[in-house]
Amino acid sequence: MKHISKFASIAALLSLLISGFGQTVAPPFPVKRSETADTWRRDGWSAIDKAKLEKIRKGPAENVILFIGDGMGVSTLTAARIFEGQQRGESGEENRLSFEEFPYSALSKTYSANQQTSDSAPTMSAIITGVKTDEGVLSVNQNVVHGDYRTVKGNETKSLLEMAEEAGKSTGVVSTARVTHATPGACYAHTADRDWESDADILRKAKDAYDAKFPDIAKQLMAFPYGDGLEVVLGGGRQKFLPKTTKDPEYNNLTGERLDGRDMTKEWTTKYKNSAYVWNEQQFKSIDPKKTRHLLGLFEPSHMQFEYDRPTDKGGEPSLEEMTTKAIDILSQNKKGYFLMVEGGRIDQAHHLGNAYRALEDTVELSNAVRAAAKKVNLDDTLIIVTADHSHTLTIMGYPARGNNILGLVRQIGEDGQIEPDYSRDRLGRPFTTLNYTAGPGYTGAAPDQPEGPKKYPAKAPNKGITNGRPDLSKVDTTDPNYLQEATIPLPNETHGGEDVAIFATGVNAYLIRGSMEENWIFYVMADALKLGRK
Ligand SMILES: [Zn+2]
């Protein structure tokens, strides 16, 4: 795309005059392999040959592993793969996340029964029960009124995890978010409000439901009625399982939050034989999967740390990859097979905070977990699916040159085919980053002279004459892990995106992940593999 370069080079020249010569601009990461026309041809033919050799594995499957990158939209995947490659000092674009090597993929339509752009509650409900539903509710159908506990009974939709337990399989949920949060919660709980994670939450949000003793999500996990209960529950959310009167083991100034006085971490080990409860990395590492049938691990009072912050955690936390492999080691001892859901739960939360760095690092960690899982299982008896519940408003913009730092300011290729000496400049003469959000905390202020817009489209000179409205990023390190990407609309929380997300699959039934799919169809691919749920 060269059509903007005349403007751009005038702007660049102006900005050099404005900002002064001699300002250092970051060089791109080098393309480390030698690339010629033959490289692209050889890669293309070998991809075709590999695709032709791909064996179609038809059901039944013993095991299903479902990975959810919460909020892991397509722009997040692209940015994360470049980010990972650049951390190795490479240009990054040619890198592939582990699951981008899977043979089958599709697009997933993430609208819910009453939302164009969804939250995690109806989307995970759709994936795990096969039934789309309304905003804010977990694994119930759309007859349920959000926040009205009286409408739940009779409208529950059974989850694949529940069906797997009924069939005598082992089951597990692993998440870096609270294990009572929407995505893991939808696997085992049925509720009119995703926020009813503890009884204290219910009292705060719906006194009528509290007075009627409607069970909170943690309580539903403990009272799980199918099979012999979940074998593996790993993640954050300790406060939801400890009484208000009990001090948190990791943080002196915190306590549990339960009002009913129940210590569910103790109940877990009395309820199940050969069971264990752990809350830090060392205890987690000492767990022998051969001797442990039921493992509960709650590593933070609330969500676990972002992968970037994990090394500084007080009590120590396992990584998503370590939790995933331990879960498989425990679950795979069941001859009848297993169902495991693994969530990279904080990709979404970093995006909400307007911080691309942490979202990308958590996406790379999800990729690590998927790689480790795929290495451990036999794809002739296992289906692995990787998808997102919904997208986010992260955008990849400008015309950055190959290898330009994905977190950096845009430098583009000039008409002479060389990377331009200066950053690309906007109408104010200011540089901009490749990654931005449409909304969120990264908004920096209004331009008072923003024009109303041209009378005729396309405009000859859109937003000509504006004099402020953007920060001068030439003095900012936008690659800093704490940098908040700019946002167009000032919102305290960046929002979800409504466009389709990707699904990747390998193993038994993976070939059924194809084309454009409704998000809830993922359930039927998994259920068909396990021969469950069809009446
Ligand atoms: Zn979210």
Coordinates of C-alpha atoms and ligand atoms in Angstrom, one line a residue:
M1 CA 0.0 0.0 0.0
K2 CA 1.8 3.1 -1.2
H3 CA -1.1 5.5 -1.6
I4 CA -0.4 7.4 1.6
S5 CA 3.3 7.8 1.2
K6 CA 3.2 11.3 -0.4
F7 CA 1.4 12.7 2.7
A8 CA 3.5 10.6 4.9
S9 CA 6.8 11.8 3.6
I10 CA 5.8 15.4 3.8
A11 CA 4.6 14.7 7.4
A12 CA 7.9 12.9 8.1
L13 CA 9.9 15.9 6.8
L14 CA 7.9 18.3 8.8
S15 CA 8.2 16.2 11.9
L16 CA 11.9 16.0 11.5
L17 CA 12.0 19.8 11.5
I18 CA 9.6 19.9 14.5
S19 CA 11.3 17.2 16.6
G20 CA 14.8 18.0 15.6
F21 CA 17.2 15.8 13.8
G22 CA 19.2 13.1 15.5
Q23 CA 16.3 11.5 17.4
T24 CA 16.9 7.8 17.6
V25 CA 14.4 5.5 16.0
A26 CA 14.2 1.8 16.8
P27 CA 15.6 -0.6 14.1
P28 CA 13.4 -3.5 13.0
F29 CA 14.1 -7.0 14.1
P30 CA 16.0 -8.8 11.3
V31 CA 14.6 -11.5 9.1
K32 CA 16.9 -14.3 10.2
R33 CA 16.2 -16.9 7.4
S34 CA 17.4 -16.2 3.9
E35 CA 14.3 -15.4 1.8
T36 CA 14.1 -15.6 -1.9
A37 CA 11.2 -16.4 -4.3
D38 CA 12.2 -20.0 -3.9
T39 CA 11.7 -19.9 -0.2
W40 CA 8.0 -18.9 -0.6
R41 CA 7.5 -21.5 -3.3
R42 CA 9.1 -24.3 -1.3
D43 CA 7.1 -23.4 1.8
G44 CA 3.9 -23.3 -0.2
W45 CA 4.4 -26.7 -1.8
S46 CA 5.5 -28.3 1.4
A47 CA 2.3 -27.0 3.1
I48 CA 0.2 -28.5 0.4
D49 CA 2.1 -31.9 0.6
K50 CA 1.6 -31.9 4.4
A51 CA -2.1 -31.1 4.1
K52 CA -2.6 -34.0 1.6
L53 CA -0.9 -36.4 4.0
E54 CA -3.1 -35.3 7.0
K55 CA -5.0 -38.3 8.1
I56 CA -8.7 -37.8 9.0
R57 CA -9.4 -39.2 12.4
K58 CA -13.0 -40.1 12.9
G59 CA -14.6 -40.8 16.4
P60 CA -14.9 -42.1 18.9
A61 CA -12.4 -40.3 21.1
E62 CA -11.4 -41.2 24.7
N63 CA -10.4 -37.7 25.6
V64 CA -11.2 -34.1 24.8
I65 CA -9.1 -31.1 25.8
L66 CA -10.7 -27.7 25.2
F67 CA -8.5 -24.7 25.4
I68 CA -10.1 -21.3 25.7
G69 CA -8.1 -18.1 25.2
D70 CA -10.5 -15.7 26.8
G71 CA -10.8 -12.7 24.5
M72 CA -8.2 -14.1 22.2
G73 CA -9.4 -12.5 18.9
V74 CA -7.6 -12.9 15.6
S75 CA -5.6 -9.6 16.0
T76 CA -4.4 -10.9 19.3
L77 CA -3.2 -14.1 17.6
T78 CA -1.3 -12.2 14.9
A79 CA 0.2 -9.8 17.4
A80 CA 1.2 -12.6 19.9
R81 CA 2.9 -14.6 17.2
I82 CA 5.0 -11.6 16.1
F83 CA 5.7 -10.8 19.8
E84 CA 6.9 -14.3 20.5
G85 CA 9.2 -14.4 17.4
Q86 CA 10.6 -10.9 18.3
Q87 CA 11.4 -12.1 21.8
R88 CA 13.8 -14.6 20.1
G89 CA 15.3 -11.6 18.1
E90 CA 13.5 -12.6 14.9
S91 CA 11.3 -10.5 12.6
G92 CA 8.3 -12.4 14.0
E93 CA 5.7 -12.4 11.2
E94 CA 6.8 -15.9 10.0
N95 CA 6.5 -17.3 13.5
R96 CA 3.6 -19.7 14.4
L97 CA 1.9 -20.2 17.7
S98 CA 1.7 -23.9 18.6
F99 CA -1.9 -24.3 17.6
E100 CA -1.5 -22.5 14.3
E101 CA 0.2 -25.8 13.3
F102 CA -3.1 -27.7 13.8
P103 CA -4.5 -29.1 10.6
Y104 CA -8.1 -27.8 10.9
S105 CA -9.6 -24.4 11.7
A106 CA -12.8 -22.4 11.3
L107 CA -14.3 -19.1 12.1
S108 CA -16.7 -18.9 15.1
K109 CA -19.7 -16.6 15.3
T110 CA -19.8 -15.4 18.9
Y111 CA -23.1 -13.5 19.2
S112 CA -25.3 -14.7 22.0
A113 CA -29.1 -15.0 22.3
N114 CA -29.5 -11.3 23.2
Q115 CA -26.1 -9.7 22.4
Q116 CA -24.4 -8.8 19.2
T117 CA -21.1 -8.6 21.1
S118 CA -21.0 -11.1 23.9
D119 CA -19.5 -11.5 27.3
S120 CA -17.8 -14.8 28.5
A121 CA -20.9 -16.2 30.2
P122 CA -23.2 -16.9 27.2
T123 CA -20.2 -17.7 24.9
M124 CA -18.7 -20.4 27.2
S125 CA -22.3 -21.6 27.9
A126 CA -22.7 -22.1 24.2
I127 CA -19.4 -23.9 23.7
I128 CA -19.8 -26.2 26.7
T129 CA -23.6 -27.0 26.6
G130 CA -24.4 -26.5 22.9
V131 CA -27.1 -23.9 23.6
K132 CA -26.7 -20.2 23.0
T133 CA -28.1 -18.1 25.8
D134 CA -28.4 -14.6 27.3
E135 CA -25.8 -12.1 28.6
G136 CA -24.6 -12.8 32.1
V137 CA -26.0 -16.2 32.8
L138 CA -24.2 -19.6 33.0
S139 CA -25.3 -22.9 31.5
V140 CA -29.0 -22.1 31.5
N141 CA -31.2 -21.4 28.5
Q142 CA -32.5 -18.1 27.4
N143 CA -35.7 -18.5 29.4
V144 CA -33.7 -17.5 32.4
V145 CA -33.9 -13.9 33.4
H146 CA -30.5 -12.4 34.3
G147 CA -30.3 -12.0 38.0
D148 CA -33.6 -13.8 38.8
Y149 CA -32.8 -17.0 40.7
R150 CA -36.4 -18.2 40.4
T151 CA -36.1 -18.7 36.7
V152 CA -33.2 -21.1 36.9
K153 CA -34.9 -24.4 37.9
G154 CA -35.9 -26.4 34.8
N155 CA -33.9 -24.2 32.5
E156 CA -30.4 -25.7 33.2
T157 CA -28.5 -26.9 30.2
K158 CA -26.2 -29.8 30.8
S159 CA -22.5 -29.3 30.1
L160 CA -20.1 -31.6 28.4
L161 CA -18.1 -31.9 31.6
E162 CA -21.2 -33.1 33.4
M163 CA -22.0 -35.6 30.7
A164 CA -18.4 -36.8 30.8
E165 CA -18.6 -37.4 34.6
E166 CA -21.9 -39.2 34.1
A167 CA -20.2 -41.5 31.6
G168 CA -17.5 -42.4 34.2
K169 CA -14.7 -40.2 32.7
S170 CA -12.4 -38.0 34.7
T171 CA -12.9 -34.2 34.3
G172 CA -10.9 -31.1 35.1
V173 CA -10.9 -27.3 34.8
V174 CA -7.8 -25.2 34.8
S175 CA -7.7 -21.4 34.5
T176 CA -5.5 -18.5 35.3
A177 CA -8.7 -16.6 36.4
R178 CA -10.8 -17.5 39.4
V179 CA -12.1 -21.1 39.0
T180 CA -15.5 -19.6 39.8
H181 CA -15.2 -17.1 36.9
A182 CA -17.5 -17.3 33.9
T183 CA -15.5 -19.7 31.7
P184 CA -14.6 -22.4 34.2
G185 CA -17.9 -21.8 36.0
A186 CA -20.0 -22.6 33.0
C187 CA -18.5 -26.1 33.0
Y188 CA -20.1 -27.1 36.3
A189 CA -22.5 -24.4 37.5
H190 CA -26.0 -23.2 36.4
T191 CA -26.9 -19.8 37.5
A192 CA -28.8 -16.6 36.7
D193 CA -25.8 -14.4 37.3
R194 CA -22.1 -15.1 36.5
D195 CA -21.1 -12.8 39.4
W196 CA -22.7 -15.1 42.1
E197 CA -19.3 -16.7 42.7
S198 CA -19.6 -16.8 46.6
D199 CA -22.5 -16.4 49.0
A200 CA -21.1 -12.9 49.8
D201 CA -21.4 -12.0 46.1
I202 CA -25.1 -13.1 46.0
L203 CA -25.9 -11.1 49.1
R204 CA -24.3 -8.0 47.6
K205 CA -26.1 -8.4 44.2
A206 CA -29.4 -10.2 44.9
K207 CA -30.7 -10.3 48.5
D208 CA -33.7 -12.3 47.4
A209 CA -31.5 -15.1 46.0
Y210 CA -29.3 -15.0 49.1
D211 CA -32.4 -15.3 51.4
A212 CA -33.7 -18.2 49.3
K213 CA -30.2 -19.9 49.7
F214 CA -29.6 -20.1 45.9
P215 CA -26.3 -21.9 45.7
D216 CA -23.3 -19.7 44.7
I217 CA -20.8 -21.0 42.0
A218 CA -18.2 -22.3 44.5
K219 CA -20.9 -24.1 46.4
Q220 CA -22.2 -25.7 43.2
L221 CA -18.7 -26.9 42.5
M222 CA -18.5 -28.6 45.9
A223 CA -22.0 -30.1 45.5
F224 CA -21.3 -31.3 41.9
P225 CA -23.9 -34.1 41.5
Y226 CA -22.5 -36.2 38.6
G227 CA -20.1 -39.1 38.6
D228 CA -17.5 -38.8 41.3
G229 CA -17.0 -35.0 41.0
L230 CA -14.3 -33.1 39.2
E231 CA -10.8 -34.6 39.5
V232 CA -8.8 -31.4 38.8
V233 CA -9.7 -27.8 39.7
L234 CA -6.7 -25.4 39.3
G235 CA -6.6 -21.6 39.2
G236 CA -7.4 -18.6 41.3
G237 CA -10.3 -17.6 43.5
R238 CA -9.3 -18.8 47.0
Q239 CA -11.5 -16.2 48.7
K240 CA -14.6 -17.8 47.3
F241 CA -13.8 -21.0 49.1
L242 CA -12.7 -19.7 52.5
P243 CA -14.8 -18.2 55.3
K244 CA -14.6 -14.5 56.1
T245 CA -13.1 -15.4 59.5
T246 CA -10.1 -17.3 58.0
K247 CA -6.9 -15.5 57.1
D248 CA -5.5 -15.9 53.6
P249 CA -2.4 -18.1 53.7
E250 CA -0.5 -15.9 51.3
Y251 CA -1.5 -12.4 52.2
N252 CA -1.8 -11.4 55.9
N253 CA -4.1 -8.5 55.3
L254 CA -6.7 -10.6 53.5
T255 CA -9.3 -13.2 54.6
G256 CA -11.8 -15.5 52.8
E257 CA -15.2 -14.0 51.9
R258 CA -17.7 -16.8 52.6
L259 CA -20.5 -15.9 55.0
D260 CA -21.7 -19.5 55.6
G261 CA -18.5 -20.3 57.5
R262 CA -17.5 -23.2 55.2
D263 CA -13.9 -23.8 54.5
M264 CA -14.3 -25.6 51.2
T265 CA -10.5 -26.2 50.8
K266 CA -10.7 -28.5 53.9
E267 CA -14.0 -30.0 52.8
W268 CA -12.3 -31.0 49.5
T269 CA -9.8 -33.3 51.2
T270 CA -12.4 -34.8 53.5
K271 CA -14.9 -35.4 50.7
Y272 CA -12.5 -37.1 48.4
K273 CA -10.2 -40.0 49.1
N274 CA -6.6 -39.6 47.8
S275 CA -7.1 -35.9 47.4
A276 CA -5.1 -32.8 48.0
Y277 CA -5.5 -29.0 48.3
V278 CA -2.6 -26.8 47.4
W279 CA -2.2 -23.0 47.3
N280 CA 1.4 -22.4 46.2
E281 CA 3.9 -23.5 43.6
Q282 CA 6.0 -25.7 46.0
Q283 CA 3.0 -27.7 47.2
F284 CA 1.8 -28.0 43.6
K285 CA 5.2 -29.4 42.5
S286 CA 5.2 -32.0 45.3
I287 CA 1.9 -33.5 44.1
D288 CA 2.4 -37.0 42.8
P289 CA -0.2 -37.4 40.0
K290 CA -0.2 -41.2 40.5
K291 CA -1.3 -40.9 44.1
T292 CA -3.7 -38.0 43.7
R293 CA -7.3 -38.6 42.4
H294 CA -8.8 -35.2 43.2
L295 CA -6.6 -32.1 43.2
L296 CA -7.8 -28.6 44.2
G297 CA -5.3 -25.8 43.7
L298 CA -6.2 -22.2 44.4
F299 CA -3.1 -20.0 43.9
E300 CA -4.5 -16.5 44.6
P301 CA -7.3 -15.0 46.6
S302 CA -8.7 -13.7 43.3
H303 CA -7.3 -14.2 39.7
M304 CA -3.8 -15.7 39.3
Q305 CA -1.0 -13.4 38.2
F306 CA -0.4 -12.4 34.6
E307 CA 2.4 -14.6 33.2
Y308 CA 4.6 -11.4 33.1
D309 CA 4.1 -10.8 36.8
R310 CA 4.2 -14.5 37.9
P311 CA 7.9 -14.5 38.8
T312 CA 7.3 -11.9 41.5
D313 CA 4.3 -13.7 43.1
K314 CA 4.6 -13.9 46.9
G315 CA 3.7 -17.6 47.4
G316 CA 4.8 -18.8 43.9
E317 CA 2.4 -19.9 41.2
P318 CA 2.7 -22.7 38.6
S319 CA 2.4 -21.6 35.0
L320 CA -0.6 -22.5 32.8
E321 CA 1.6 -25.0 31.0
E322 CA 2.6 -26.7 34.3
M323 CA -1.0 -26.8 35.5
T324 CA -2.1 -28.3 32.1
T325 CA 0.4 -31.1 32.1
K326 CA -0.2 -32.0 35.8
A327 CA -4.0 -32.1 35.0
I328 CA -3.4 -34.4 32.1
D329 CA -1.2 -36.7 34.3
I330 CA -4.0 -37.0 36.8
L331 CA -6.9 -37.3 34.4
S332 CA -5.2 -39.8 32.0
Q333 CA -5.1 -42.5 34.7
N334 CA -8.8 -43.1 34.1
K335 CA -9.2 -45.9 31.5
K336 CA -12.5 -44.5 30.4
G337 CA -10.9 -41.2 29.4
Y338 CA -11.3 -37.6 30.4
F339 CA -12.5 -34.1 29.5
L340 CA -10.3 -31.2 30.4
M341 CA -11.0 -27.4 29.9
V342 CA -8.0 -25.1 30.1
E343 CA -8.5 -21.3 30.1
G344 CA -5.9 -18.6 29.5
G345 CA -8.3 -16.4 31.5
R346 CA -6.3 -13.2 31.7
I347 CA -5.7 -12.4 28.0
D348 CA -9.1 -10.8 28.3
Q349 CA -8.3 -9.0 31.5
A350 CA -5.1 -7.4 30.2
H351 CA -7.0 -6.2 27.1
H352 CA -9.7 -4.7 29.4
L353 CA -6.9 -2.8 31.2
G354 CA -5.7 -1.5 27.8
N355 CA -2.4 -3.3 28.2
A356 CA -1.4 -5.3 25.1
Y357 CA 1.9 -6.5 26.5
R358 CA 0.4 -8.7 29.2
A359 CA -2.4 -9.9 26.8
L360 CA 0.3 -11.1 24.3
E361 CA 2.5 -12.7 26.9
D362 CA -0.5 -14.6 28.3
T363 CA -1.4 -15.7 24.7
V364 CA 2.1 -17.1 24.3
E365 CA 1.7 -19.0 27.5
L366 CA -1.5 -20.5 26.3
S367 CA 0.3 -21.5 23.2
N368 CA 3.0 -23.2 25.4
A369 CA 0.3 -25.1 27.3
V370 CA -1.3 -26.3 24.1
R371 CA 2.1 -27.4 22.8
A372 CA 2.8 -29.4 26.0
A373 CA -0.6 -31.0 25.9
A374 CA -0.4 -32.0 22.2
K375 CA 3.0 -33.6 23.0
K376 CA 1.5 -35.7 25.9
V377 CA -1.6 -37.2 24.3
N378 CA -2.2 -39.7 21.5
L379 CA -4.1 -37.8 18.7
D380 CA -5.7 -41.1 17.6
D381 CA -7.8 -41.2 20.8
T382 CA -7.9 -37.5 21.7
L383 CA -9.5 -34.3 20.3
I384 CA -7.8 -30.9 21.1
I385 CA -9.7 -27.7 20.3
V386 CA -8.3 -24.2 20.8
T387 CA -10.6 -21.2 20.5
A388 CA -11.7 -17.9 22.0
D389 CA -15.0 -17.1 23.6
H390 CA -15.1 -13.6 22.0
S391 CA -12.7 -11.0 20.6
H392 CA -11.5 -7.6 21.8
T393 CA -11.0 -4.2 20.1
L394 CA -7.2 -4.6 19.6
T395 CA -6.2 -3.3 16.2
I396 CA -3.1 -3.7 14.1
M397 CA -2.6 -0.5 12.1
G398 CA -0.4 1.6 9.9
Y399 CA 2.1 0.1 7.4
P400 CA 4.9 -1.0 9.7
A401 CA 7.9 -2.5 7.9
R402 CA 8.7 -6.2 8.3
G403 CA 10.2 -6.9 11.8
N404 CA 9.0 -3.5 13.2
N405 CA 8.6 -4.0 16.9
I406 CA 5.0 -5.1 17.4
L407 CA 4.8 -2.9 20.5
G408 CA 6.7 -0.1 18.9
L409 CA 6.0 3.0 16.8
V410 CA 5.3 2.5 13.1
R411 CA 8.1 2.9 10.6
Q412 CA 7.1 2.2 7.1
I413 CA 8.8 1.4 3.8
G414 CA 9.5 4.4 1.6
E415 CA 9.1 4.6 -2.1
D416 CA 12.7 3.7 -2.6
G417 CA 11.9 0.3 -1.0
Q418 CA 14.0 1.1 2.1
I419 CA 12.7 1.6 5.7
E420 CA 12.1 5.3 6.2
P421 CA 14.6 7.0 8.6
D422 CA 11.8 8.4 10.8
Y423 CA 8.6 7.1 12.3
S424 CA 5.4 7.5 10.3
R425 CA 3.6 10.7 11.4
D426 CA -0.1 11.6 11.8
R427 CA -1.7 14.9 10.9
L428 CA -0.2 16.4 14.0
G429 CA 3.3 15.3 13.1
R430 CA 3.3 12.7 15.8
P431 CA 4.3 9.1 15.6
F432 CA 1.8 6.3 16.5
T433 CA 2.0 2.6 17.5
T434 CA 1.0 -0.4 15.5
L435 CA -1.3 -1.7 18.3
N436 CA -4.2 0.4 19.5
Y437 CA -7.6 -0.2 21.1
T438 CA -10.9 1.3 19.9
A439 CA -11.9 1.9 23.5
G440 CA -10.4 1.8 27.0
P441 CA -8.2 3.4 29.5
G442 CA -5.6 4.4 26.9
Y443 CA -7.6 7.4 25.8
T444 CA -5.6 10.5 26.3
G445 CA -7.8 13.4 25.7
A446 CA -10.1 15.1 23.3
A447 CA -9.2 17.3 20.3
P448 CA -11.3 20.5 20.7
D449 CA -11.0 21.3 17.0
Q450 CA -12.0 17.8 15.8
P451 CA -13.9 18.6 12.5
E452 CA -17.4 17.3 12.2
G453 CA -16.5 15.5 9.0
P454 CA -16.4 16.2 5.3
K455 CA -19.6 17.0 3.4
K456 CA -18.5 14.7 0.6
Y457 CA -17.0 11.2 0.8
P458 CA -14.2 10.4 0.3
A459 CA -12.8 13.4 2.0
K460 CA -10.0 15.2 0.2
A461 CA -8.2 16.1 3.3
P462 CA -9.8 14.4 6.3
N463 CA -9.1 16.0 9.7
K464 CA -7.0 18.8 8.2
G465 CA -6.4 21.5 10.7
I466 CA -6.5 19.6 14.0
T467 CA -3.8 20.8 16.3
N468 CA -3.9 18.5 19.3
G469 CA -5.6 15.4 20.7
R470 CA -2.8 12.9 20.8
P471 CA 0.2 12.4 23.0
D472 CA 3.7 12.9 21.6
L473 CA 4.9 9.3 21.7
S474 CA 8.3 10.1 20.3
K475 CA 9.3 10.5 24.0
V476 CA 7.5 7.4 25.3
D477 CA 8.8 3.8 25.4
T478 CA 5.7 2.1 24.0
T479 CA 7.4 -1.3 24.4
D480 CA 7.4 -1.0 28.2
P481 CA 5.3 -3.8 29.7
N482 CA 3.2 -1.3 31.5
Y483 CA 2.4 0.9 28.5
L484 CA -1.3 1.4 27.8
Q485 CA -2.0 1.5 24.1
E486 CA -4.0 4.5 22.8
A487 CA -7.7 4.2 22.7
T488 CA -10.2 6.2 20.6
I489 CA -13.2 6.1 23.0
P490 CA -12.6 6.8 26.7
L491 CA -14.0 3.9 28.7
P492 CA -12.7 2.7 32.1
N493 CA -12.6 -0.8 30.6
E494 CA -11.6 -1.7 27.0
T495 CA -14.5 -3.7 25.6
H496 CA -15.0 -7.1 23.8
G497 CA -15.1 -7.1 20.1
G498 CA -18.0 -8.6 18.1
E499 CA -16.2 -10.1 15.1
D500 CA -15.7 -13.8 14.6
V501 CA -12.9 -15.6 16.4
A502 CA -10.8 -18.6 15.2
I503 CA -11.1 -22.2 16.2
F504 CA -8.2 -24.6 15.8
A505 CA -8.4 -28.4 16.1
T506 CA -6.3 -31.6 15.9
G507 CA -6.9 -35.3 16.6
V508 CA -10.2 -37.2 16.5
N509 CA -13.1 -35.3 14.9
A510 CA -10.9 -32.3 14.3
Y511 CA -11.9 -32.4 10.6
L512 CA -15.4 -31.3 11.7
I513 CA -14.0 -27.9 12.6
R514 CA -14.5 -26.3 9.3
G515 CA -15.9 -23.2 7.5
S516 CA -18.0 -20.7 9.3
M517 CA -19.4 -22.1 12.5
E518 CA -21.8 -21.0 15.2
E519 CA -19.9 -20.9 18.4
N520 CA -22.2 -23.5 20.0
W521 CA -21.4 -26.0 17.2
I522 CA -18.1 -26.6 18.9
F523 CA -20.0 -28.5 21.6
Y524 CA -21.4 -31.0 19.0
V525 CA -18.0 -31.7 17.6
M526 CA -16.7 -32.5 21.1
A527 CA -19.8 -34.4 22.2
D528 CA -19.8 -36.5 18.9
A529 CA -16.2 -37.4 19.6
L530 CA -17.0 -38.6 23.1
K531 CA -20.3 -40.2 21.9
L532 CA -22.2 -38.1 24.5
G533 CA -25.3 -36.0 24.4
R534 CA -27.1 -37.2 21.3
K535 CA -30.6 -38.4 22.3
Ligands
ZN1 ZN -13.9 -9.7 29.2

